[in-house]
Short mmCIF file of N, CA and C in Angstrom, two decimals:
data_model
loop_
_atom_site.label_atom_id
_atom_site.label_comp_id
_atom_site.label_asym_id
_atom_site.label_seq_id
_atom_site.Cartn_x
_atom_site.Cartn_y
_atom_site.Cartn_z
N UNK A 220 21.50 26.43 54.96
CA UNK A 220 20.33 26.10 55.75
C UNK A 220 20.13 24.58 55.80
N UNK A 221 19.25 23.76 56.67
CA UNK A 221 19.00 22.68 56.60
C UNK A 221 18.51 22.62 55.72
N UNK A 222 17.49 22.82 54.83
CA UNK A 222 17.21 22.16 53.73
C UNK A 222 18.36 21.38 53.00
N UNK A 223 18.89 22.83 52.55
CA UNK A 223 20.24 22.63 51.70
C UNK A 223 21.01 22.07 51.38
N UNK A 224 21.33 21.29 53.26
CA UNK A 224 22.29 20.51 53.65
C UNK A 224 21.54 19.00 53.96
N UNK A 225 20.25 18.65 53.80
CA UNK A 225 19.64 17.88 53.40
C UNK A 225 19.81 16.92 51.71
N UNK A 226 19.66 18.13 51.40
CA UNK A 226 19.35 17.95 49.81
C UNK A 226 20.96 17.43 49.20
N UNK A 227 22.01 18.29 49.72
CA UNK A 227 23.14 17.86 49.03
C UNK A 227 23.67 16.59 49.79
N UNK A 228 23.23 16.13 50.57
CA UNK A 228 24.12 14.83 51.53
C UNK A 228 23.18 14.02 50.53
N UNK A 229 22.01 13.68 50.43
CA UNK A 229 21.55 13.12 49.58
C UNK A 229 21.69 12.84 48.05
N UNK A 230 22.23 13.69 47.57
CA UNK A 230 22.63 13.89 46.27
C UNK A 230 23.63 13.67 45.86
N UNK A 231 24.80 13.12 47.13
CA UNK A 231 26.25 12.74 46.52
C UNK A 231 26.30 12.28 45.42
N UNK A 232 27.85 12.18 44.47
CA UNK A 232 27.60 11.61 43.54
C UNK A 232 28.20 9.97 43.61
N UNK A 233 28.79 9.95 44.37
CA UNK A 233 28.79 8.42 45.22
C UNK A 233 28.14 7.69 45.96
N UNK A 234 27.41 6.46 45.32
CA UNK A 234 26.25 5.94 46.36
C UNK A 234 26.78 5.71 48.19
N UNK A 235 28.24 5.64 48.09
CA UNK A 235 28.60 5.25 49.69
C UNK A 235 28.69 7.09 50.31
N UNK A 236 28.87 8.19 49.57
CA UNK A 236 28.99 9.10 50.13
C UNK A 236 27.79 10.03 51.05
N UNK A 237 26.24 9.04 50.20
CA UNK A 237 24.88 9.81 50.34
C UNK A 237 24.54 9.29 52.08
N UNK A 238 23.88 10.38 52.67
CA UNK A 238 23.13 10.69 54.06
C UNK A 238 21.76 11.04 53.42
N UNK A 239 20.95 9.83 53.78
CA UNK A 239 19.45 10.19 54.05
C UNK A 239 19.00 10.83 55.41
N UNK A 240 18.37 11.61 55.65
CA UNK A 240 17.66 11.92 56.79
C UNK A 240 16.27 11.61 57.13
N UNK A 241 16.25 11.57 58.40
CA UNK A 241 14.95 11.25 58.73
C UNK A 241 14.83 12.59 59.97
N UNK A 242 13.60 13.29 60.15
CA UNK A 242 13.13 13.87 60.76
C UNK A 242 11.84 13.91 62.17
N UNK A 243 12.10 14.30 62.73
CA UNK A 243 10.69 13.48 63.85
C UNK A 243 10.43 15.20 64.07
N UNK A 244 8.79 15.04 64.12
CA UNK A 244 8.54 16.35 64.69
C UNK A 244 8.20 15.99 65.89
N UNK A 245 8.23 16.59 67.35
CA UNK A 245 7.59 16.59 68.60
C UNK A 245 6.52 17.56 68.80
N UNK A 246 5.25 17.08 68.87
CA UNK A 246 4.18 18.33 69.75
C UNK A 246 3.75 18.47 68.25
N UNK A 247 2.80 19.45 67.88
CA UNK A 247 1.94 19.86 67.15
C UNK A 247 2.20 21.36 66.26
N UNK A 248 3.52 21.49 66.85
CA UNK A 248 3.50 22.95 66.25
C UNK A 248 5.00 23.06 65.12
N UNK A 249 4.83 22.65 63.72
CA UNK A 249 5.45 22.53 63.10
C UNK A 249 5.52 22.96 61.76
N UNK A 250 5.92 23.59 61.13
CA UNK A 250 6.17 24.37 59.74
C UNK A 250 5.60 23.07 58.96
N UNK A 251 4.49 22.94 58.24
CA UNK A 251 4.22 22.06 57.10
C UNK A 251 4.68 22.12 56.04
N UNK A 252 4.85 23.41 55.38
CA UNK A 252 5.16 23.67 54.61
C UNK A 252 6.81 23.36 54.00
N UNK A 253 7.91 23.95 55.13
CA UNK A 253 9.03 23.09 55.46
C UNK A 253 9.45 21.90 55.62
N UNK A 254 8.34 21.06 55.83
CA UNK A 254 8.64 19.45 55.73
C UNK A 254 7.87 18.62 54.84
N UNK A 255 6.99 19.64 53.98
CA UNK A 255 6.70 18.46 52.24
C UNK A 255 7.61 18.93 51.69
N UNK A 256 8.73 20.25 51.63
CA UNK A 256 9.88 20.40 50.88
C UNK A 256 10.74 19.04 51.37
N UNK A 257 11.04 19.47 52.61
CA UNK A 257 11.84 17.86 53.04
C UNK A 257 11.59 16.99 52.27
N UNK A 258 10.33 16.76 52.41
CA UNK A 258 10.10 14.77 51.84
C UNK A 258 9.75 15.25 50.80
N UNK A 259 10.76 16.00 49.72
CA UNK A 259 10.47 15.89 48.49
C UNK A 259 11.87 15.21 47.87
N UNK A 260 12.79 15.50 48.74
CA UNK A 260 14.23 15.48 49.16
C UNK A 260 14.79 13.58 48.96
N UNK A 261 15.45 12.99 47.82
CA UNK A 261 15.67 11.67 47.97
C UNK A 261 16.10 11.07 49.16
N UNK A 262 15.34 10.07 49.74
CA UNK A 262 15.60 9.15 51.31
C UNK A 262 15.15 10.21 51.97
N UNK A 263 14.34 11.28 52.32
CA UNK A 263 13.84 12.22 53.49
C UNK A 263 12.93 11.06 53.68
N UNK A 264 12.33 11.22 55.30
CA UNK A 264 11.38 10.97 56.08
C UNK A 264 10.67 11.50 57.06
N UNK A 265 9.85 11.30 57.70
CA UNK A 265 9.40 12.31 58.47
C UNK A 265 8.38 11.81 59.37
N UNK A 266 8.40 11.85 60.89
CA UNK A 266 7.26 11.16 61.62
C UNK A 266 7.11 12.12 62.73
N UNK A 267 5.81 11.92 63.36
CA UNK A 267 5.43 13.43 64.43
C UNK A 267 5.20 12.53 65.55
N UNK A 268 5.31 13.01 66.30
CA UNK A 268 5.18 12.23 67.84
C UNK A 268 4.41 13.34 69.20
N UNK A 269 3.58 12.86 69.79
CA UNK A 269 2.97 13.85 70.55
C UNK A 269 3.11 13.94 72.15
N UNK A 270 3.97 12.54 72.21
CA UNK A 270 4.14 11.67 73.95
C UNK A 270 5.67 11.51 73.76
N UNK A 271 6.58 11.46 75.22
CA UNK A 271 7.71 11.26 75.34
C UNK A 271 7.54 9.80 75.54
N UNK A 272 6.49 9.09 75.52
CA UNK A 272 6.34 7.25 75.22
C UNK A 272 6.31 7.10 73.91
N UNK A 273 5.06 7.98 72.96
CA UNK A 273 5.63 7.59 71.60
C UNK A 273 6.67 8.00 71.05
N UNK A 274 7.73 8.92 71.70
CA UNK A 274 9.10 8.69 71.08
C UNK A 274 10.07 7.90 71.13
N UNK A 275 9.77 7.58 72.70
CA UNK A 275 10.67 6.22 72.88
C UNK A 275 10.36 4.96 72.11
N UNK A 276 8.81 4.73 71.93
CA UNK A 276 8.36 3.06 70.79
C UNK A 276 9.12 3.91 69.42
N UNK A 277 8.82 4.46 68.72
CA UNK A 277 9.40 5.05 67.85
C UNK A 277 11.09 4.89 67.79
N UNK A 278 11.70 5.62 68.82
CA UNK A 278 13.53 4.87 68.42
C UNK A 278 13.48 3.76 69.00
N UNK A 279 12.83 2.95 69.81
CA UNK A 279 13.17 1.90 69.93
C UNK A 279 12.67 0.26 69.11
N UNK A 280 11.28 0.50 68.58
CA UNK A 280 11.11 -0.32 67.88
C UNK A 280 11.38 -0.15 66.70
N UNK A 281 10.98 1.08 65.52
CA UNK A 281 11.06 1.34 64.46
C UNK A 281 11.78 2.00 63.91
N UNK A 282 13.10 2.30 64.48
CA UNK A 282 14.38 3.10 64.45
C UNK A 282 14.54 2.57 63.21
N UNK A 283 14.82 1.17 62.86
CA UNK A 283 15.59 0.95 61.58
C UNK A 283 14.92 1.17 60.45
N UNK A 284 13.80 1.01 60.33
CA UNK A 284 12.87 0.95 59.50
C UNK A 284 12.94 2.15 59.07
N UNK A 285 12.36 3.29 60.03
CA UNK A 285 12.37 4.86 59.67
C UNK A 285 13.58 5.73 59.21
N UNK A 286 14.91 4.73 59.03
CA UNK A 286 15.80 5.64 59.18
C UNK A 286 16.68 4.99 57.37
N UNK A 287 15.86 3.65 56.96
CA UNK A 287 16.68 2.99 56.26
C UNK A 287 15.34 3.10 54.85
N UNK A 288 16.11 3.62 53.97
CA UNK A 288 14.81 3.68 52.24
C UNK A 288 15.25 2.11 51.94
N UNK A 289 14.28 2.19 51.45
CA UNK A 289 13.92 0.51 50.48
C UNK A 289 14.10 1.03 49.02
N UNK A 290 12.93 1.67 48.75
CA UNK A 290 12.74 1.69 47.52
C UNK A 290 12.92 3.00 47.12
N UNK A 291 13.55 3.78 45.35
CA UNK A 291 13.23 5.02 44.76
C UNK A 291 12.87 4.83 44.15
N UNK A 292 11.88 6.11 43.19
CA UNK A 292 11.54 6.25 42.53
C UNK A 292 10.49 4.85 42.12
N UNK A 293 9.51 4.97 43.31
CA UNK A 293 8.66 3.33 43.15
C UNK A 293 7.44 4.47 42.10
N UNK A 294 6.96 3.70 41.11
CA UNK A 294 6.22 4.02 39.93
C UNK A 294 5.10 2.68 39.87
N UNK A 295 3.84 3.07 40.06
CA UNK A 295 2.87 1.81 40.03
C UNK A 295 1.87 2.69 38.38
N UNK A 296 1.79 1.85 37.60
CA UNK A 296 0.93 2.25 36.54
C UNK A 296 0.21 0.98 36.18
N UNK A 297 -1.51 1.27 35.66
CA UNK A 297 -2.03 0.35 35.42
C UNK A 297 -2.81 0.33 33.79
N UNK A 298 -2.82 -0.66 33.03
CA UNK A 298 -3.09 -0.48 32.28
C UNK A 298 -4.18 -1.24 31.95
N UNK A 299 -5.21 -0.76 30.97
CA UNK A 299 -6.64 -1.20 31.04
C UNK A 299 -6.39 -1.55 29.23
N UNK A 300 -7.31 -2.89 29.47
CA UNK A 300 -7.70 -3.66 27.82
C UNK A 300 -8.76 -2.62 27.47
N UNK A 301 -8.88 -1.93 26.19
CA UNK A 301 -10.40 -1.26 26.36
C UNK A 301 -10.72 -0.63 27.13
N UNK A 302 -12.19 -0.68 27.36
CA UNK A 302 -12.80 -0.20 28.43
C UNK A 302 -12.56 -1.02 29.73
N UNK A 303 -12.23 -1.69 30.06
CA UNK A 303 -12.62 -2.64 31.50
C UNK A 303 -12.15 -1.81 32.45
N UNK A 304 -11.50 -1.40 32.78
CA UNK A 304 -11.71 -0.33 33.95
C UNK A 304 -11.22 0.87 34.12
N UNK A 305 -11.27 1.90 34.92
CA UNK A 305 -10.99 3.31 35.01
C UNK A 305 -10.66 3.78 36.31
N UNK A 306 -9.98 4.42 36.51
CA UNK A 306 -8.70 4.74 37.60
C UNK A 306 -9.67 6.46 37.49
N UNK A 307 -10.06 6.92 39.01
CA UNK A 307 -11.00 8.12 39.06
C UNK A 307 -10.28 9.12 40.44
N UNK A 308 -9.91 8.39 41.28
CA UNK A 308 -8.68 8.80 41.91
C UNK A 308 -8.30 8.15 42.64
N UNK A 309 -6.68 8.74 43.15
CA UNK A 309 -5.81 8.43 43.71
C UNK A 309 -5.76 9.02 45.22
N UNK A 310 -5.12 8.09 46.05
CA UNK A 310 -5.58 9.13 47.53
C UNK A 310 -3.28 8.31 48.00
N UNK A 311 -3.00 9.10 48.71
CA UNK A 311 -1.62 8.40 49.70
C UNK A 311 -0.96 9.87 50.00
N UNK A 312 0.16 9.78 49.46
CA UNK A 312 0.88 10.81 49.66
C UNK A 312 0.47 12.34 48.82
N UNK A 313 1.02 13.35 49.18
CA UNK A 313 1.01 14.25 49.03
C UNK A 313 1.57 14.54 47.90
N UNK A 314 2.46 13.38 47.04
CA UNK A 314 3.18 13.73 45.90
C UNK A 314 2.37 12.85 44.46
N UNK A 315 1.38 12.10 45.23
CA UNK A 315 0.78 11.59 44.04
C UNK A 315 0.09 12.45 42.46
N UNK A 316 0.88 11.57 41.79
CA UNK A 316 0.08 12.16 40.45
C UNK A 316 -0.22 11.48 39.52
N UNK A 317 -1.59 11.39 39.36
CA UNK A 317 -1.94 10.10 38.22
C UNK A 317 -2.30 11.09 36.28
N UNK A 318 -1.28 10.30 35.66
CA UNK A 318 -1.53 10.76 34.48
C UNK A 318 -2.40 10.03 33.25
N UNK A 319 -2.33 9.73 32.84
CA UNK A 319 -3.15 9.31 31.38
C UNK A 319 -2.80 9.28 30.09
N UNK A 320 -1.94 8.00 29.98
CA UNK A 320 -1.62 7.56 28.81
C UNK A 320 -2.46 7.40 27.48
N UNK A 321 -2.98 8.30 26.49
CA UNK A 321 -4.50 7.93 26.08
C UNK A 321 -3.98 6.77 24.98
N UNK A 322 -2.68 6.63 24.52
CA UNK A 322 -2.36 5.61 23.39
C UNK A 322 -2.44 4.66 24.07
N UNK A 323 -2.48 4.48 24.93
CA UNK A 323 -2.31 2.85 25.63
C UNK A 323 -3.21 2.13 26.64
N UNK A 324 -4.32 3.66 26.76
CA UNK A 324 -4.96 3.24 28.18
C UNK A 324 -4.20 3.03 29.75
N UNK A 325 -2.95 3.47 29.66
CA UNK A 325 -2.18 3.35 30.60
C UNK A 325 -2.33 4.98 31.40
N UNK A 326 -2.86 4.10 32.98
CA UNK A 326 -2.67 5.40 33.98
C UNK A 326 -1.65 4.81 34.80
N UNK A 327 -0.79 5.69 35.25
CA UNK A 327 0.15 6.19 36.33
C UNK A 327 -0.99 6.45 37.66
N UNK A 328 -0.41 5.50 38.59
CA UNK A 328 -1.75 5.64 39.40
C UNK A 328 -0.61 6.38 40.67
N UNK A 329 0.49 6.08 41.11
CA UNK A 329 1.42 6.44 42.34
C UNK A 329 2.45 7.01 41.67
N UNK A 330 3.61 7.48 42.33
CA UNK A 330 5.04 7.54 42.28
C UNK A 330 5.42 7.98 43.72
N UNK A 331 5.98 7.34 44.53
CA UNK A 331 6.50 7.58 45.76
C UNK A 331 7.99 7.42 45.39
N UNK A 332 8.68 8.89 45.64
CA UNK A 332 10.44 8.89 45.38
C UNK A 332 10.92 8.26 46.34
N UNK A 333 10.39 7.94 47.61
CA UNK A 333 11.01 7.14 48.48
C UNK A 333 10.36 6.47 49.32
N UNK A 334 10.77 5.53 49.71
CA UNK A 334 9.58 3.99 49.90
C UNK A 334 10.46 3.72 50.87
N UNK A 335 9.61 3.34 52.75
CA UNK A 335 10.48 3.23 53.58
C UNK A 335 9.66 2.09 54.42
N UNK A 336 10.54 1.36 54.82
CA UNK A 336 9.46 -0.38 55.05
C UNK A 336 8.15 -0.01 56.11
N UNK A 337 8.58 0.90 57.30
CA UNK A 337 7.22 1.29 57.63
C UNK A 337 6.03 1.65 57.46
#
């Protein structure tokens, strides 16, 4: 299935062998559920488009951007002296999870597995 064949192009065990994908949905009527599995997927992406104009600005301006990862496994944690401040929530992606270091005062505020310049 596509997933499948998602997941393993990504997973080569040679960095020159790996295929990221990027996905565009058109129109409004799309399996959600099927595409946070996607972008759970290392280098997946995913953008929805509702106009045959915003598909064209889309491959034509931001083609590279959407199609090329920057960053994995980006990890933002913040750590507090004491009391001075407190982390109550987190809002971005769908994969966020903030934990709580209690030895250190250290929260995990993000983790985005894949970071794409757009």
């Amino acid at each position: 299935n596509l997933y499948s064949m998602i997941k393993d192009y990504a997973e080569k065990k040679e960095n020159t062998d790996r295929i990221y994908t990027s996905v565009i949905g058109v129109g409004i009527d799309f399996n959600t559920d099927y595409v946070d599995k996607i972008m759970k997927v290392r280098g997946a992406n995913y953008f929805a488009v509702k106009s045959k104009t915003e598909f064209i600005e889309k491959m034509d301006d931001e083609f590279d951007c959407m199609v090329t990862p920057m960053i994995f496994n980006l990890k933002l944690d913040v750590k507090s002296e004491g009391d001075a401040c407190r982390v109550c929530n987190v809002y971005g992606t769908g994969d966020d999870k903030k934990s709580m270091d209690n030895d250190d005062n250290t929260v995990n505020v993000i983790h985005v597995g894949t970071l794409f310049p757009t």
